[in-house]
């Protein structure tokens, strides 16, 4: 689900952004999140695919940001973790013989696409650096 994946990914990226380019282990990240390192590695994989982080294996390995936090937009994180619309469809297929059931999913798809774009546009205005600074100020 995009809600938790986004939060997990932002936590990972925020931690990497304060690491000054040092390699950070998935175990260390997991400790910050109180999560399993396997979950962290799974999310790091998606962030690598999106070009946001790079990783190195081995004893001195770990992950770090691929570019400065000031050049990473939160919209990039959203795109990296988004698998479908933010809101989901009903698990039940609507009755195509019903006036509402016949067109509900098409209308919802249109609405959900518009909502996703609104979220994306808002996140595009926030850099990882600005967000991380806010996190640190609030702690």
Short mmCIF file of N, CA and C in Angstrom, two decimals:
data_model
loop_
_atom_site.label_atom_id
_atom_site.label_comp_id
_atom_site.label_asym_id
_atom_site.label_seq_id
_atom_site.Cartn_x
_atom_site.Cartn_y
_atom_site.Cartn_z
N UNK A 1 0.85 -1.18 0.00
CA UNK A 1 0.00 0.00 0.00
C UNK A 1 0.89 1.24 0.00
N UNK A 2 0.55 2.19 -0.83
CA UNK A 2 1.39 3.38 -1.01
C UNK A 2 1.57 4.17 0.29
N UNK A 3 0.57 4.17 1.16
CA UNK A 3 0.67 4.98 2.38
C UNK A 3 1.85 4.56 3.24
N UNK A 4 1.96 3.27 3.54
CA UNK A 4 3.05 2.83 4.41
C UNK A 4 4.38 2.78 3.65
N UNK A 5 4.37 2.41 2.39
CA UNK A 5 5.61 2.38 1.62
C UNK A 5 6.21 3.77 1.49
N UNK A 6 5.38 4.75 1.31
CA UNK A 6 5.86 6.13 1.21
C UNK A 6 6.51 6.53 2.53
N UNK A 7 5.86 6.27 3.64
CA UNK A 7 6.40 6.63 4.95
C UNK A 7 7.72 5.91 5.21
N UNK A 8 7.78 4.64 4.89
CA UNK A 8 9.01 3.86 5.08
C UNK A 8 10.13 4.42 4.22
N UNK A 9 9.84 4.69 2.97
CA UNK A 9 10.85 5.20 2.05
C UNK A 9 11.35 6.58 2.45
N UNK A 10 10.45 7.44 2.91
CA UNK A 10 10.85 8.77 3.35
C UNK A 10 11.73 8.67 4.59
N UNK A 11 11.42 7.75 5.49
CA UNK A 11 12.25 7.54 6.68
C UNK A 11 13.66 7.11 6.24
N UNK A 12 13.73 6.15 5.35
CA UNK A 12 15.03 5.67 4.86
C UNK A 12 15.82 6.81 4.22
N UNK A 13 15.19 7.52 3.31
CA UNK A 13 15.88 8.59 2.60
C UNK A 13 16.29 9.74 3.53
N UNK A 14 15.46 10.05 4.51
CA UNK A 14 15.81 11.10 5.46
C UNK A 14 17.04 10.69 6.26
N UNK A 15 17.09 9.44 6.67
CA UNK A 15 18.25 8.95 7.41
C UNK A 15 19.51 9.00 6.54
N UNK A 16 19.37 8.58 5.29
CA UNK A 16 20.52 8.63 4.38
C UNK A 16 20.95 10.06 4.11
N UNK A 17 20.00 10.98 4.12
CA UNK A 17 20.34 12.38 3.80
C UNK A 17 21.20 13.03 4.89
N UNK A 18 21.13 12.52 6.10
CA UNK A 18 21.96 13.09 7.17
C UNK A 18 23.25 12.30 7.40
N UNK A 19 23.51 11.33 6.54
CA UNK A 19 24.69 10.47 6.72
C UNK A 19 25.94 11.01 6.04
N UNK A 20 25.85 12.18 5.42
CA UNK A 20 27.00 12.83 4.76
C UNK A 20 27.69 11.92 3.74
N UNK A 21 26.92 11.17 2.99
CA UNK A 21 27.48 10.35 1.93
C UNK A 21 28.10 9.05 2.39
N UNK A 22 28.05 8.77 3.69
CA UNK A 22 28.59 7.51 4.21
C UNK A 22 27.64 6.36 3.86
N UNK A 23 28.19 5.17 3.76
CA UNK A 23 27.37 3.99 3.52
C UNK A 23 26.66 3.62 4.82
N UNK A 24 25.35 3.45 4.75
CA UNK A 24 24.53 3.15 5.93
C UNK A 24 23.94 1.76 5.76
N UNK A 25 24.14 0.91 6.76
CA UNK A 25 23.67 -0.48 6.67
C UNK A 25 22.15 -0.56 6.84
N UNK A 26 21.58 -1.61 6.28
CA UNK A 26 20.13 -1.82 6.42
C UNK A 26 19.79 -2.13 7.88
N UNK A 27 20.72 -2.72 8.61
CA UNK A 27 20.49 -2.99 10.03
C UNK A 27 20.37 -1.67 10.81
N UNK A 28 21.23 -0.72 10.49
CA UNK A 28 21.17 0.59 11.17
C UNK A 28 19.85 1.29 10.85
N UNK A 29 19.48 1.27 9.58
CA UNK A 29 18.22 1.90 9.16
C UNK A 29 17.05 1.22 9.87
N UNK A 30 17.08 -0.12 9.90
CA UNK A 30 16.01 -0.87 10.55
C UNK A 30 15.90 -0.51 12.03
N UNK A 31 17.04 -0.28 12.68
CA UNK A 31 17.04 0.12 14.08
C UNK A 31 16.36 1.46 14.28
N UNK A 32 16.57 2.39 13.36
CA UNK A 32 15.93 3.70 13.44
C UNK A 32 14.42 3.58 13.28
N UNK A 33 14.01 2.61 12.47
CA UNK A 33 12.58 2.45 12.17
C UNK A 33 11.87 1.46 13.08
N UNK A 34 12.65 0.74 13.91
CA UNK A 34 12.09 -0.38 14.67
C UNK A 34 11.42 -1.38 13.72
N UNK A 35 12.15 -1.74 12.68
CA UNK A 35 11.62 -2.63 11.65
C UNK A 35 12.63 -3.74 11.36
N UNK A 36 12.21 -4.70 10.61
CA UNK A 36 13.06 -5.81 10.19
C UNK A 36 13.97 -5.35 9.05
N UNK A 37 15.26 -5.67 9.09
CA UNK A 37 16.17 -5.28 8.02
C UNK A 37 15.74 -5.78 6.64
N UNK A 38 15.03 -6.91 6.59
CA UNK A 38 14.54 -7.44 5.30
C UNK A 38 13.54 -6.47 4.67
N UNK A 39 12.70 -5.85 5.49
CA UNK A 39 11.74 -4.86 4.98
C UNK A 39 12.50 -3.66 4.43
N UNK A 40 13.52 -3.23 5.14
CA UNK A 40 14.33 -2.09 4.71
C UNK A 40 14.99 -2.42 3.37
N UNK A 41 15.57 -3.61 3.25
CA UNK A 41 16.24 -3.99 2.00
C UNK A 41 15.26 -4.03 0.83
N UNK A 42 14.04 -4.46 1.10
CA UNK A 42 13.01 -4.50 0.05
C UNK A 42 12.70 -3.08 -0.45
N UNK A 43 12.54 -2.16 0.47
CA UNK A 43 12.25 -0.78 0.08
C UNK A 43 13.46 -0.11 -0.56
N UNK A 44 14.66 -0.45 -0.08
CA UNK A 44 15.87 0.08 -0.69
C UNK A 44 15.98 -0.36 -2.15
N UNK A 45 15.53 -1.56 -2.42
CA UNK A 45 15.55 -2.07 -3.79
C UNK A 45 14.70 -1.19 -4.72
N UNK A 46 13.51 -0.83 -4.26
CA UNK A 46 12.63 0.05 -5.05
C UNK A 46 13.25 1.43 -5.22
N UNK A 47 13.91 1.92 -4.19
CA UNK A 47 14.55 3.23 -4.25
C UNK A 47 15.76 3.21 -5.17
N UNK A 48 16.45 2.07 -5.22
CA UNK A 48 17.57 1.90 -6.17
C UNK A 48 17.06 1.92 -7.60
N UNK A 49 16.00 1.17 -7.84
CA UNK A 49 15.39 1.13 -9.18
C UNK A 49 14.96 2.51 -9.65
N UNK A 50 14.54 3.35 -8.72
CA UNK A 50 14.09 4.70 -9.05
C UNK A 50 15.27 5.66 -9.19
N UNK A 51 16.48 5.18 -8.92
CA UNK A 51 17.67 6.02 -9.05
C UNK A 51 17.90 6.98 -7.89
N UNK A 52 17.26 6.71 -6.76
CA UNK A 52 17.39 7.60 -5.61
C UNK A 52 18.52 7.20 -4.67
N UNK A 53 18.83 5.92 -4.62
CA UNK A 53 19.92 5.45 -3.75
C UNK A 53 20.83 4.52 -4.54
N UNK A 54 22.02 4.33 -3.99
CA UNK A 54 22.94 3.32 -4.51
C UNK A 54 23.36 2.48 -3.33
N UNK A 55 23.70 1.23 -3.60
CA UNK A 55 24.06 0.31 -2.53
C UNK A 55 25.35 -0.42 -2.89
N UNK A 56 26.02 -0.84 -1.83
CA UNK A 56 27.26 -1.59 -1.98
C UNK A 56 27.20 -2.75 -1.00
N UNK A 57 27.55 -3.95 -1.48
CA UNK A 57 27.52 -5.13 -0.62
C UNK A 57 28.84 -5.26 0.12
N UNK A 58 28.83 -6.11 1.13
CA UNK A 58 30.05 -6.41 1.87
C UNK A 58 30.07 -5.79 3.24
N UNK A 59 31.16 -6.07 3.95
CA UNK A 59 31.31 -5.64 5.33
C UNK A 59 31.24 -4.12 5.48
N UNK A 60 31.83 -3.40 4.55
CA UNK A 60 31.80 -1.93 4.63
C UNK A 60 30.72 -1.36 3.71
N UNK A 61 29.77 -2.19 3.33
CA UNK A 61 28.73 -1.76 2.41
C UNK A 61 27.57 -1.07 3.09
N UNK A 62 26.54 -0.86 2.34
CA UNK A 62 25.34 -0.20 2.82
C UNK A 62 24.71 0.57 1.68
N UNK A 63 23.98 1.58 2.00
CA UNK A 63 23.31 2.41 1.00
C UNK A 63 23.56 3.87 1.29
N UNK A 64 23.44 4.68 0.25
CA UNK A 64 23.55 6.13 0.39
C UNK A 64 22.75 6.77 -0.74
N UNK A 65 22.50 8.07 -0.59
CA UNK A 65 21.77 8.79 -1.63
C UNK A 65 22.60 8.83 -2.91
N UNK A 66 21.91 8.76 -4.02
CA UNK A 66 22.60 8.82 -5.32
C UNK A 66 22.86 10.26 -5.76
N UNK A 67 22.09 11.18 -5.21
CA UNK A 67 22.27 12.61 -5.52
C UNK A 67 21.95 13.39 -4.26
N UNK A 68 22.32 14.65 -4.20
CA UNK A 68 22.05 15.44 -2.98
C UNK A 68 20.56 15.50 -2.64
N UNK A 69 20.28 15.53 -1.35
CA UNK A 69 18.90 15.57 -0.88
C UNK A 69 18.16 16.80 -1.41
N UNK A 70 18.91 17.87 -1.68
CA UNK A 70 18.29 19.08 -2.22
C UNK A 70 17.80 18.89 -3.66
N UNK A 71 18.26 17.82 -4.31
CA UNK A 71 17.85 17.54 -5.69
C UNK A 71 16.82 16.42 -5.79
N UNK A 72 16.41 15.89 -4.66
CA UNK A 72 15.39 14.83 -4.64
C UNK A 72 14.07 15.44 -4.21
N UNK A 73 13.08 15.30 -5.05
CA UNK A 73 11.74 15.80 -4.75
C UNK A 73 10.92 14.67 -4.14
N UNK A 74 10.05 15.02 -3.23
CA UNK A 74 9.20 14.01 -2.60
C UNK A 74 8.29 13.34 -3.63
N UNK A 75 8.03 14.03 -4.74
CA UNK A 75 7.23 13.43 -5.81
C UNK A 75 7.97 12.23 -6.43
N UNK A 76 9.30 12.27 -6.43
CA UNK A 76 10.08 11.13 -6.93
C UNK A 76 9.91 9.91 -6.03
N UNK A 77 9.83 10.15 -4.74
CA UNK A 77 9.61 9.07 -3.78
C UNK A 77 8.22 8.49 -3.99
N UNK A 78 7.25 9.36 -4.16
CA UNK A 78 5.87 8.94 -4.41
C UNK A 78 5.80 8.04 -5.65
N UNK A 79 6.46 8.47 -6.73
CA UNK A 79 6.47 7.67 -7.96
C UNK A 79 7.17 6.34 -7.75
N UNK A 80 8.22 6.32 -6.93
CA UNK A 80 8.98 5.09 -6.70
C UNK A 80 8.17 4.03 -5.97
N UNK A 81 7.27 4.45 -5.09
CA UNK A 81 6.53 3.48 -4.28
C UNK A 81 5.10 3.25 -4.76
N UNK A 82 4.60 4.11 -5.61
CA UNK A 82 3.21 4.03 -6.05
C UNK A 82 3.03 2.87 -7.02
N UNK A 83 2.18 1.95 -6.66
CA UNK A 83 1.89 0.80 -7.53
C UNK A 83 0.56 0.95 -8.24
N UNK A 84 -0.33 1.70 -7.64
CA UNK A 84 -1.66 1.92 -8.20
C UNK A 84 -2.16 3.24 -7.62
N UNK A 85 -3.43 3.50 -7.73
CA UNK A 85 -3.99 4.72 -7.17
C UNK A 85 -3.83 4.75 -5.65
N UNK A 86 -3.82 5.95 -5.10
CA UNK A 86 -3.76 6.11 -3.66
C UNK A 86 -4.98 5.46 -3.02
N UNK A 87 -6.14 5.69 -3.60
CA UNK A 87 -7.36 5.03 -3.14
C UNK A 87 -7.57 3.78 -3.97
N UNK A 88 -8.20 2.79 -3.39
CA UNK A 88 -8.42 1.54 -4.10
C UNK A 88 -9.87 1.32 -4.45
N UNK A 89 -10.06 0.41 -5.39
CA UNK A 89 -11.41 0.03 -5.80
C UNK A 89 -11.97 -1.01 -4.84
N UNK A 90 -13.26 -1.18 -4.86
CA UNK A 90 -13.90 -2.22 -4.07
C UNK A 90 -13.41 -3.58 -4.56
N UNK A 91 -13.22 -4.52 -3.65
CA UNK A 91 -12.79 -5.85 -4.08
C UNK A 91 -13.90 -6.61 -4.82
N UNK A 92 -15.13 -6.14 -4.69
CA UNK A 92 -16.25 -6.78 -5.37
C UNK A 92 -16.47 -6.14 -6.73
N UNK A 93 -16.64 -6.94 -7.74
CA UNK A 93 -16.93 -6.41 -9.06
C UNK A 93 -18.37 -5.91 -9.09
N UNK A 94 -18.59 -4.68 -9.51
CA UNK A 94 -19.95 -4.14 -9.55
C UNK A 94 -20.82 -4.88 -10.59
N UNK A 95 -22.10 -4.82 -10.36
CA UNK A 95 -23.06 -5.45 -11.26
C UNK A 95 -23.17 -4.61 -12.53
N UNK A 96 -22.77 -5.16 -13.68
CA UNK A 96 -22.82 -4.40 -14.93
C UNK A 96 -24.25 -4.10 -15.41
N UNK A 97 -25.22 -4.78 -14.83
CA UNK A 97 -26.61 -4.55 -15.21
C UNK A 97 -27.26 -3.42 -14.39
N UNK A 98 -26.50 -2.88 -13.44
CA UNK A 98 -27.00 -1.79 -12.59
C UNK A 98 -26.55 -0.46 -13.19
N UNK A 99 -27.38 0.55 -13.12
CA UNK A 99 -27.04 1.87 -13.68
C UNK A 99 -25.77 2.45 -13.04
N UNK A 100 -25.59 2.26 -11.76
CA UNK A 100 -24.40 2.74 -11.07
C UNK A 100 -23.24 1.76 -11.27
N UNK A 101 -23.51 0.48 -11.08
CA UNK A 101 -22.47 -0.54 -11.20
C UNK A 101 -21.79 -0.55 -12.55
N UNK A 102 -22.52 -0.24 -13.60
CA UNK A 102 -21.97 -0.29 -14.96
C UNK A 102 -20.87 0.75 -15.19
N UNK A 103 -20.93 1.87 -14.50
CA UNK A 103 -19.96 2.92 -14.78
C UNK A 103 -19.13 3.40 -13.60
N UNK A 104 -19.36 2.79 -12.44
CA UNK A 104 -18.71 3.30 -11.23
C UNK A 104 -17.18 3.22 -11.30
N UNK A 105 -16.63 2.11 -11.77
CA UNK A 105 -15.17 1.97 -11.76
C UNK A 105 -14.49 2.92 -12.75
N UNK A 106 -15.10 3.17 -13.89
CA UNK A 106 -14.52 4.13 -14.84
C UNK A 106 -14.52 5.54 -14.23
N UNK A 107 -15.63 5.89 -13.59
CA UNK A 107 -15.71 7.22 -12.98
C UNK A 107 -14.73 7.34 -11.81
N UNK A 108 -14.61 6.29 -11.01
CA UNK A 108 -13.65 6.31 -9.90
C UNK A 108 -12.22 6.39 -10.41
N UNK A 109 -11.92 5.67 -11.49
CA UNK A 109 -10.57 5.70 -12.06
C UNK A 109 -10.20 7.12 -12.47
N UNK A 110 -11.13 7.81 -13.06
CA UNK A 110 -10.90 9.21 -13.45
C UNK A 110 -10.65 10.09 -12.23
N UNK A 111 -11.48 9.94 -11.22
CA UNK A 111 -11.33 10.70 -9.99
C UNK A 111 -10.01 10.37 -9.29
N UNK A 112 -9.68 9.09 -9.19
CA UNK A 112 -8.45 8.65 -8.52
C UNK A 112 -7.21 9.17 -9.26
N UNK A 113 -7.26 9.20 -10.57
CA UNK A 113 -6.13 9.73 -11.35
C UNK A 113 -5.93 11.20 -11.04
N UNK A 114 -7.02 11.94 -10.94
CA UNK A 114 -6.95 13.36 -10.61
C UNK A 114 -6.39 13.57 -9.20
N UNK A 115 -6.81 12.75 -8.26
CA UNK A 115 -6.32 12.84 -6.88
C UNK A 115 -4.82 12.53 -6.84
N UNK A 116 -4.41 11.48 -7.51
CA UNK A 116 -2.99 11.11 -7.56
C UNK A 116 -2.15 12.25 -8.12
N UNK A 117 -2.64 12.90 -9.16
CA UNK A 117 -1.91 14.00 -9.78
C UNK A 117 -1.81 15.20 -8.84
N UNK A 118 -2.87 15.45 -8.09
CA UNK A 118 -2.85 16.54 -7.10
C UNK A 118 -1.80 16.27 -6.03
N UNK A 119 -1.75 15.05 -5.55
CA UNK A 119 -0.75 14.67 -4.55
C UNK A 119 0.66 14.82 -5.13
N UNK A 120 0.85 14.31 -6.34
CA UNK A 120 2.15 14.40 -7.00
C UNK A 120 2.60 15.87 -7.14
N UNK A 121 1.70 16.72 -7.59
CA UNK A 121 2.03 18.14 -7.77
C UNK A 121 2.41 18.81 -6.45
N UNK A 122 1.74 18.44 -5.37
CA UNK A 122 2.07 19.00 -4.05
C UNK A 122 3.44 18.50 -3.59
N UNK A 123 3.71 17.22 -3.77
CA UNK A 123 4.99 16.64 -3.34
C UNK A 123 6.16 17.15 -4.18
N UNK A 124 5.88 17.57 -5.40
CA UNK A 124 6.92 18.09 -6.28
C UNK A 124 7.52 19.37 -5.71
N UNK A 125 6.79 20.06 -4.86
CA UNK A 125 7.27 21.33 -4.30
C UNK A 125 8.15 21.15 -3.06
N UNK A 126 8.32 19.91 -2.60
CA UNK A 126 9.09 19.65 -1.37
C UNK A 126 10.31 18.81 -1.69
N UNK A 127 11.48 19.29 -1.27
CA UNK A 127 12.70 18.49 -1.45
C UNK A 127 12.91 17.62 -0.22
N UNK A 128 13.69 16.56 -0.42
CA UNK A 128 14.05 15.70 0.70
C UNK A 128 14.83 16.49 1.74
N UNK A 129 15.70 17.39 1.29
CA UNK A 129 16.49 18.21 2.23
C UNK A 129 15.58 19.06 3.11
N UNK A 130 14.60 19.71 2.52
CA UNK A 130 13.68 20.56 3.30
C UNK A 130 12.87 19.72 4.27
N UNK A 131 12.40 18.56 3.82
CA UNK A 131 11.62 17.69 4.69
C UNK A 131 12.46 17.19 5.86
N UNK A 132 13.68 16.74 5.57
CA UNK A 132 14.56 16.22 6.62
C UNK A 132 14.90 17.31 7.64
N UNK A 133 15.10 18.52 7.17
CA UNK A 133 15.36 19.64 8.07
C UNK A 133 14.18 19.83 9.02
N UNK A 134 12.98 19.73 8.49
CA UNK A 134 11.77 19.85 9.32
C UNK A 134 11.70 18.73 10.34
N UNK A 135 12.06 17.52 9.93
CA UNK A 135 12.05 16.36 10.85
C UNK A 135 12.99 16.62 12.02
N UNK A 136 14.19 17.08 11.72
CA UNK A 136 15.20 17.31 12.74
C UNK A 136 14.77 18.46 13.67
N UNK A 137 14.17 19.49 13.11
CA UNK A 137 13.71 20.61 13.94
C UNK A 137 12.59 20.17 14.90
N UNK A 138 11.80 19.19 14.47
CA UNK A 138 10.68 18.72 15.28
C UNK A 138 11.09 17.70 16.33
N UNK A 139 12.36 17.23 16.29
CA UNK A 139 12.75 16.20 17.27
C UNK A 139 13.35 16.79 18.51
#
